[in-house]
Tab-separated table of C-alpha atoms and ligand atoms in Angstrom:
chain	number	residue	atom	x	y	z
A	1462	MET	CA	91.788	91.066	87.446
A	1463	SER	CA	95.206	91.356	89.372
A	1464	ARG	CA	95.052	94.246	92.164
A	1465	ARG	CA	98.369	95.360	90.340
A	1466	ASP	CA	95.876	95.689	87.201
A	1467	GLU	CA	93.084	96.940	88.519
A	1468	ILE	CA	95.250	99.886	91.026
A	1469	ALA	CA	97.059	100.891	87.455
A	1470	ALA	CA	94.012	101.478	85.784
A	1471	GLY	CA	92.571	103.167	88.291
A	1472	LEU	CA	95.698	105.309	88.449
A	1473	ALA	CA	95.670	105.925	84.636
A	1474	GLU	CA	92.277	107.075	85.071
A	1475	THR	CA	93.188	109.659	87.540
A	1476	GLU	CA	96.250	110.831	85.939
A	1477	GLN	CA	93.688	111.299	82.692
A	1478	ARG	CA	91.255	112.931	84.760
A	1479	ILE	CA	93.835	115.479	86.037
A	1480	ALA	CA	95.445	116.032	82.584
A	1481	ALA	CA	92.170	116.818	81.469
A	1482	ALA	CA	91.808	119.507	84.876
A	1483	CYS	CA	95.254	120.969	83.638
A	1484	GLU	CA	94.584	121.652	80.353
A	1485	ALA	CA	91.530	123.093	80.870
A	1486	ALA	CA	93.245	125.921	83.726
A	1487	GLY	CA	96.174	126.283	81.425
A	1488	ARG	CA	98.569	124.780	84.479
A	1489	ASP	CA	101.267	122.198	83.833
A	1490	ARG	CA	101.160	118.425	85.388
A	1491	SER	CA	104.369	119.209	86.501
A	1492	GLU	CA	103.432	121.581	88.807
A	1493	ILE	CA	101.396	119.098	90.662
A	1494	THR	CA	102.223	116.702	93.182
A	1495	LEU	CA	99.631	113.202	93.388
A	1496	ILE	CA	99.691	111.919	97.113
A	1497	ALA	CA	97.814	108.376	96.821
A	1498	VAL	CA	95.897	108.180	99.765
A	1499	THR	CA	96.570	104.821	100.899
A	1500	LYS	CA	94.481	105.069	104.377
A	1501	THR	CA	92.966	101.557	104.965
A	1502	TYR	CA	94.373	99.915	102.288
A	1503	PRO	CA	97.125	97.121	103.237
A	1504	ALA	CA	101.060	97.765	102.794
A	1505	SER	CA	100.762	95.194	99.595
A	1506	ASP	CA	99.306	98.324	97.933
A	1507	VAL	CA	101.783	100.711	98.668
A	1508	GLU	CA	104.077	98.686	96.727
A	1509	LEU	CA	102.352	98.461	94.474
A	1510	LEU	CA	102.040	102.150	93.964
A	1511	THR	CA	105.449	102.706	94.337
A	1512	GLY	CA	105.761	100.220	91.142
A	1513	LEU	CA	103.941	102.447	88.919
A	1514	GLY	CA	105.766	105.170	90.116
A	1515	ILE	CA	103.709	106.638	93.376
A	1516	THR	CA	106.536	108.677	94.897
A	1517	ASP	CA	103.816	110.169	97.867
A	1518	MET	CA	101.733	108.188	100.285
A	1519	GLY	CA	98.840	109.769	102.352
A	1520	GLU	CA	97.784	108.566	105.706
A	1521	ASN	CA	95.419	109.648	108.199
A	1522	ARG	CA	95.901	107.390	111.366
A	1523	HIS	CA	98.508	106.544	114.180
A	1524	PRO	CA	99.437	103.794	114.656
A	1525	GLU	CA	98.180	102.636	111.494
A	1526	ALA	CA	100.338	104.824	109.236
A	1527	GLU	CA	103.457	103.471	111.314
A	1528	LEU	CA	102.692	100.168	111.600
A	1529	LYS	CA	102.010	100.297	107.599
A	1530	LEU	CA	105.975	102.230	107.029
A	1531	ASP	CA	106.996	99.076	109.399
A	1532	GLU	CA	105.860	96.536	107.238
A	1533	LEU	CA	107.027	98.253	104.278
A	1534	ARG	CA	110.495	98.791	105.150
A	1535	ALA	CA	110.149	94.950	106.226
A	1536	GLY	CA	109.058	93.441	103.392
A	1537	ARG	CA	111.735	95.706	101.198
A	1538	GLN	CA	113.580	94.131	98.120
A	1539	THR	CA	117.253	95.320	97.298
A	1540	GLY	CA	116.281	97.400	93.958
A	1541	ALA	CA	113.152	98.198	94.885
A	1542	PRO	CA	111.685	102.168	94.277
A	1543	PRO	CA	112.738	103.822	97.757
A	1544	LEU	CA	109.220	104.000	100.050
A	1545	PRO	CA	107.183	106.446	99.235
A	1546	ARG	CA	107.163	110.515	101.645
A	1547	CYS	CA	104.463	110.067	103.712
A	1548	HIS	CA	101.705	112.694	104.269
A	1549	PHE	CA	100.164	112.761	107.276
A	1550	LEU	CA	96.243	114.178	106.651
A	1551	GLY	CA	94.490	113.379	110.107
A	1552	GLY	CA	93.296	114.916	112.674
A	1553	LEU	CA	96.062	114.667	115.368
A	1554	GLN	CA	96.128	114.759	119.221
A	1555	THR	CA	98.969	116.467	120.643
A	1556	ASN	CA	99.942	113.279	123.286
A	1557	LYS	CA	100.318	111.253	119.124
A	1558	ALA	CA	102.376	114.107	117.507
A	1559	GLY	CA	105.720	112.797	119.119
A	1560	ALA	CA	105.192	109.181	117.665
A	1561	VAL	CA	104.121	110.367	114.194
A	1562	ALA	CA	107.039	113.074	113.987
A	1563	ARG	CA	109.211	109.634	113.968
A	1564	TYR	CA	108.083	108.472	110.426
A	1565	ALA	CA	105.718	110.810	108.546
A	1566	ASP	CA	107.676	113.638	106.541
A	1567	VAL	CA	104.568	116.127	106.056
A	1568	VAL	CA	101.722	116.761	108.424
A	1569	HIS	CA	98.969	118.596	106.448
A	1570	SER	CA	96.763	118.411	109.626
A	1571	VAL	CA	98.158	121.177	111.910
A	1572	ASP	CA	96.099	123.560	113.244
A	1573	ARG	CA	97.003	125.068	116.282
A	1574	VAL	CA	100.351	126.120	118.186
A	1575	LYS	CA	99.903	123.646	120.336
A	1576	LEU	CA	100.550	120.865	117.907
A	1577	ALA	CA	102.964	122.624	116.235
A	1578	ASN	CA	104.532	122.745	119.617
A	1579	SER	CA	104.970	118.867	120.162
A	1580	LEU	CA	105.842	118.305	116.780
A	1581	ALA	CA	108.604	120.144	117.268
A	1582	ARG	CA	109.408	118.298	119.953
A	1583	GLY	CA	108.927	115.540	118.278
A	1584	ALA	CA	111.295	115.736	115.016
A	1585	GLU	CA	114.261	117.405	117.259
A	1586	ALA	CA	114.102	114.061	119.293
A	1587	ALA	CA	114.055	111.744	116.674
A	1588	GLY	CA	116.823	114.084	114.887
A	1589	ARG	CA	114.641	114.380	112.135
A	1590	THR	CA	112.874	117.941	110.308
A	1591	LEU	CA	108.835	117.546	109.200
A	1592	THR	CA	107.214	119.781	107.162
A	1593	CYS	CA	103.961	121.306	108.276
A	1594	LEU	CA	101.038	122.511	106.463
A	1595	VAL	CA	98.053	124.756	108.597
A	1596	GLN	CA	94.874	123.276	108.169
A	1597	VAL	CA	92.593	126.176	107.398
A	1598	ASP	CA	88.495	125.119	107.928
A	1599	PHE	CA	85.708	127.208	106.210
A	1600	SER	CA	83.138	125.459	107.132
A	1601	ALA	CA	79.824	127.862	108.438
A	1602	THR	CA	78.427	125.756	111.041
A	1603	ASP	CA	81.059	124.149	112.530
A	1604	PRO	CA	84.108	126.818	112.400
A	1605	GLY	CA	87.493	125.298	113.560
A	1606	ARG	CA	87.015	121.715	114.496
A	1607	SER	CA	89.241	120.400	111.683
A	1608	GLY	CA	91.239	123.236	110.823
A	1609	VAL	CA	92.078	126.953	112.556
A	1610	VAL	CA	89.512	130.115	111.157
A	1611	PRO	CA	91.481	131.413	108.498
A	1612	ALA	CA	91.836	134.529	111.092
A	1613	GLY	CA	94.086	131.760	113.150
A	1614	ILE	CA	96.057	131.233	110.350
A	1615	ALA	CA	99.274	133.614	111.028
A	1616	ASP	CA	99.968	131.985	114.724
A	1617	VAL	CA	100.229	128.703	113.555
A	1618	ALA	CA	102.429	129.899	110.588
A	1619	SER	CA	104.372	131.909	112.859
A	1620	ALA	CA	104.574	128.597	115.332
A	1621	ILE	CA	105.776	126.112	112.710
A	1622	ALA	CA	108.151	128.761	111.133
A	1623	GLY	CA	109.717	129.501	114.390
A	1624	SER	CA	110.601	126.254	115.440
A	1625	ALA	CA	114.240	124.653	114.094
A	1626	HIS	CA	112.688	121.435	113.494
A	1627	LEU	CA	109.467	121.835	111.921
A	1628	GLU	CA	109.473	123.390	108.494
A	1629	LEU	CA	106.609	125.801	106.728
A	1630	GLY	CA	105.012	124.352	103.817
A	1631	GLY	CA	101.885	125.538	103.694
A	1632	LEU	CA	98.381	125.532	103.753
A	1633	MET	CA	95.563	122.316	103.593
A	1634	THR	CA	92.219	122.744	103.162
A	1635	VAL	CA	88.941	120.067	103.053
A	1636	ALA	CA	85.979	121.511	101.634
A	1637	PRO	CA	82.954	121.134	103.691
A	1638	LEU	CA	80.637	118.919	102.876
A	1639	GLY	CA	77.957	118.827	100.599
A	1640	GLU	CA	78.939	122.789	99.675
A	1641	ASP	CA	80.434	123.458	96.158
A	1642	PRO	CA	84.292	123.459	96.661
A	1643	ALA	CA	85.289	125.640	94.020
A	1644	PRO	CA	85.003	129.042	96.508
A	1645	HIS	CA	86.597	127.453	99.652
A	1646	PHE	CA	89.444	126.360	97.028
A	1647	ALA	CA	89.689	130.091	95.255
A	1648	HIS	CA	89.839	131.471	99.850
A	1649	LEU	CA	92.416	129.029	100.565
A	1650	VAL	CA	94.256	130.331	97.372
A	1651	ARG	CA	94.094	133.859	98.617
A	1652	LEU	CA	95.283	132.897	102.173
A	1653	SER	CA	98.119	131.001	100.559
A	1654	GLN	CA	98.906	134.798	98.344
A	1655	ASP	CA	99.416	136.505	102.044
A	1656	LEU	CA	100.796	133.900	103.793
A	1657	ARG	CA	103.571	133.951	101.373
A	1658	ALA	CA	103.847	137.628	101.429
A	1659	GLU	CA	105.186	136.808	105.115
A	1660	HIS	CA	106.660	133.171	104.135
A	1661	PRO	CA	107.749	132.718	101.145
A	1662	GLU	CA	108.912	129.319	101.254
A	1663	ALA	CA	105.368	128.328	102.168
A	1664	THR	CA	104.612	127.583	98.280
A	1665	ILE	CA	102.452	123.947	99.168
A	1666	ILE	CA	98.550	124.156	98.587
A	1667	SER	CA	96.869	121.095	99.676
A	1668	ALA	CA	93.075	120.718	98.497
A	1669	GLY	CA	91.521	118.361	95.631
A	1670	MET	CA	90.197	114.849	97.087
A	1671	SER	CA	89.056	112.198	94.644
A	1672	GLY	CA	85.249	113.999	94.438
A	1673	ASP	CA	86.473	117.324	94.026
A	1674	PHE	CA	90.177	117.070	92.092
A	1675	GLY	CA	89.098	119.435	88.921
A	1676	ALA	CA	88.016	121.759	91.632
A	1677	ALA	CA	91.224	122.027	93.285
A	1678	ILE	CA	93.744	121.901	90.187
A	1679	ASP	CA	91.803	124.755	88.570
A	1680	ALA	CA	91.976	126.814	91.728
A	1681	GLY	CA	95.475	126.490	91.897
A	1682	ALA	CA	96.450	123.135	94.349
A	1683	THR	CA	99.700	121.678	94.355
A	1684	HIS	CA	99.452	119.022	96.149
A	1685	LEU	CA	95.953	117.091	95.710
A	1686	ARG	CA	94.817	113.975	97.578
A	1687	ILE	CA	93.451	111.062	96.680
A	1688	GLY	CA	92.577	107.444	97.667
A	1689	ARG	CA	89.374	106.190	95.638
A	1690	SER	CA	89.982	107.540	92.674
A	1691	ILE	CA	92.849	105.585	92.642
A	1692	LEU	CA	92.577	102.497	94.750
A	1693	GLY	CA	88.719	102.075	94.258
A	1694	GLU	CA	86.069	102.478	97.219
A	1695	ARG	CA	87.276	101.871	100.320
A	1696	PRO	CA	85.607	99.186	102.742
A	1697	PRO	CA	84.003	100.190	105.407
A	1698	ALA	CA	85.322	100.791	108.585
A	1699	GLY	CA	85.218	97.574	110.585
B	3094	LIG	C1	90.750	110.337	103.077
B	3094	LIG	C2	91.236	111.357	102.533
B	3094	LIG	C3	91.466	112.081	101.360
B	3094	LIG	C4	90.921	111.525	100.241
B	3094	LIG	O1	89.966	110.693	100.209
B	3094	LIG	P1	89.712	110.288	98.899
B	3094	LIG	O2	87.717	110.598	98.870
B	3094	LIG	O3	89.781	108.523	98.745
B	3094	LIG	O4	89.966	110.407	97.281
B	3094	LIG	C5	91.933	113.299	101.499
B	3094	LIG	N1	92.094	114.146	102.460
B	3094	LIG	C6	92.291	113.968	104.120
B	3094	LIG	C7	92.650	114.868	104.390
B	3094	LIG	C8	91.252	111.910	103.757
B	3094	LIG	O5	91.222	112.016	105.277
């Protein structure tokens, strides 16, 4: 099987499962954006995905993401579909925010005011506008390690919404490892409703990965971040 056929099969199967979850939840597939998480996979896989209609890619590391985008840009053939939007999903140090602001379209992992301010400076320097999501952490054992605890959302959201170079997109979470994700996704959706009372534009609810996207669709997620289910198991990090 060619790599293209392999990815096409993974994508088709994933789409079938998304359709079934939408059907069960009484939702329309068009309410949901599928982000293909291409971290650790080569630029050639991203190229194949765009040929299969994928418009959004997810990356979690700098500089891997930047190098991949550079490679994609350099290899572009005339008439090829446009490059996918780049969603940055990973934990981000303040000193790398300026670099990420140059190429990311959406940053899902904004979890502190200081990071929002650094992204704002980077976006301004790059002459770009960056959509930012507040990452929420529901972990009971180690709260606030990756993401802000619910009580901290408002401050980070205000810092984003108050910047001329950032747009507040909404909320994101990664369900705590080894726990039933459903109550956490439902909690995120309630927090999103609260946030939209203050910031009506913040409509994105980013939740759901290969292992739990059915539960995320059921809860009301608008953006799914799916890697392995489309692209196959990742090679172990070297
Ligand atoms: C890797 C990653 C995903 C995708 O995970 P899969 O299990 O490959 O679907 C989603 N979200 C974040 C934040 C990630 O780091």
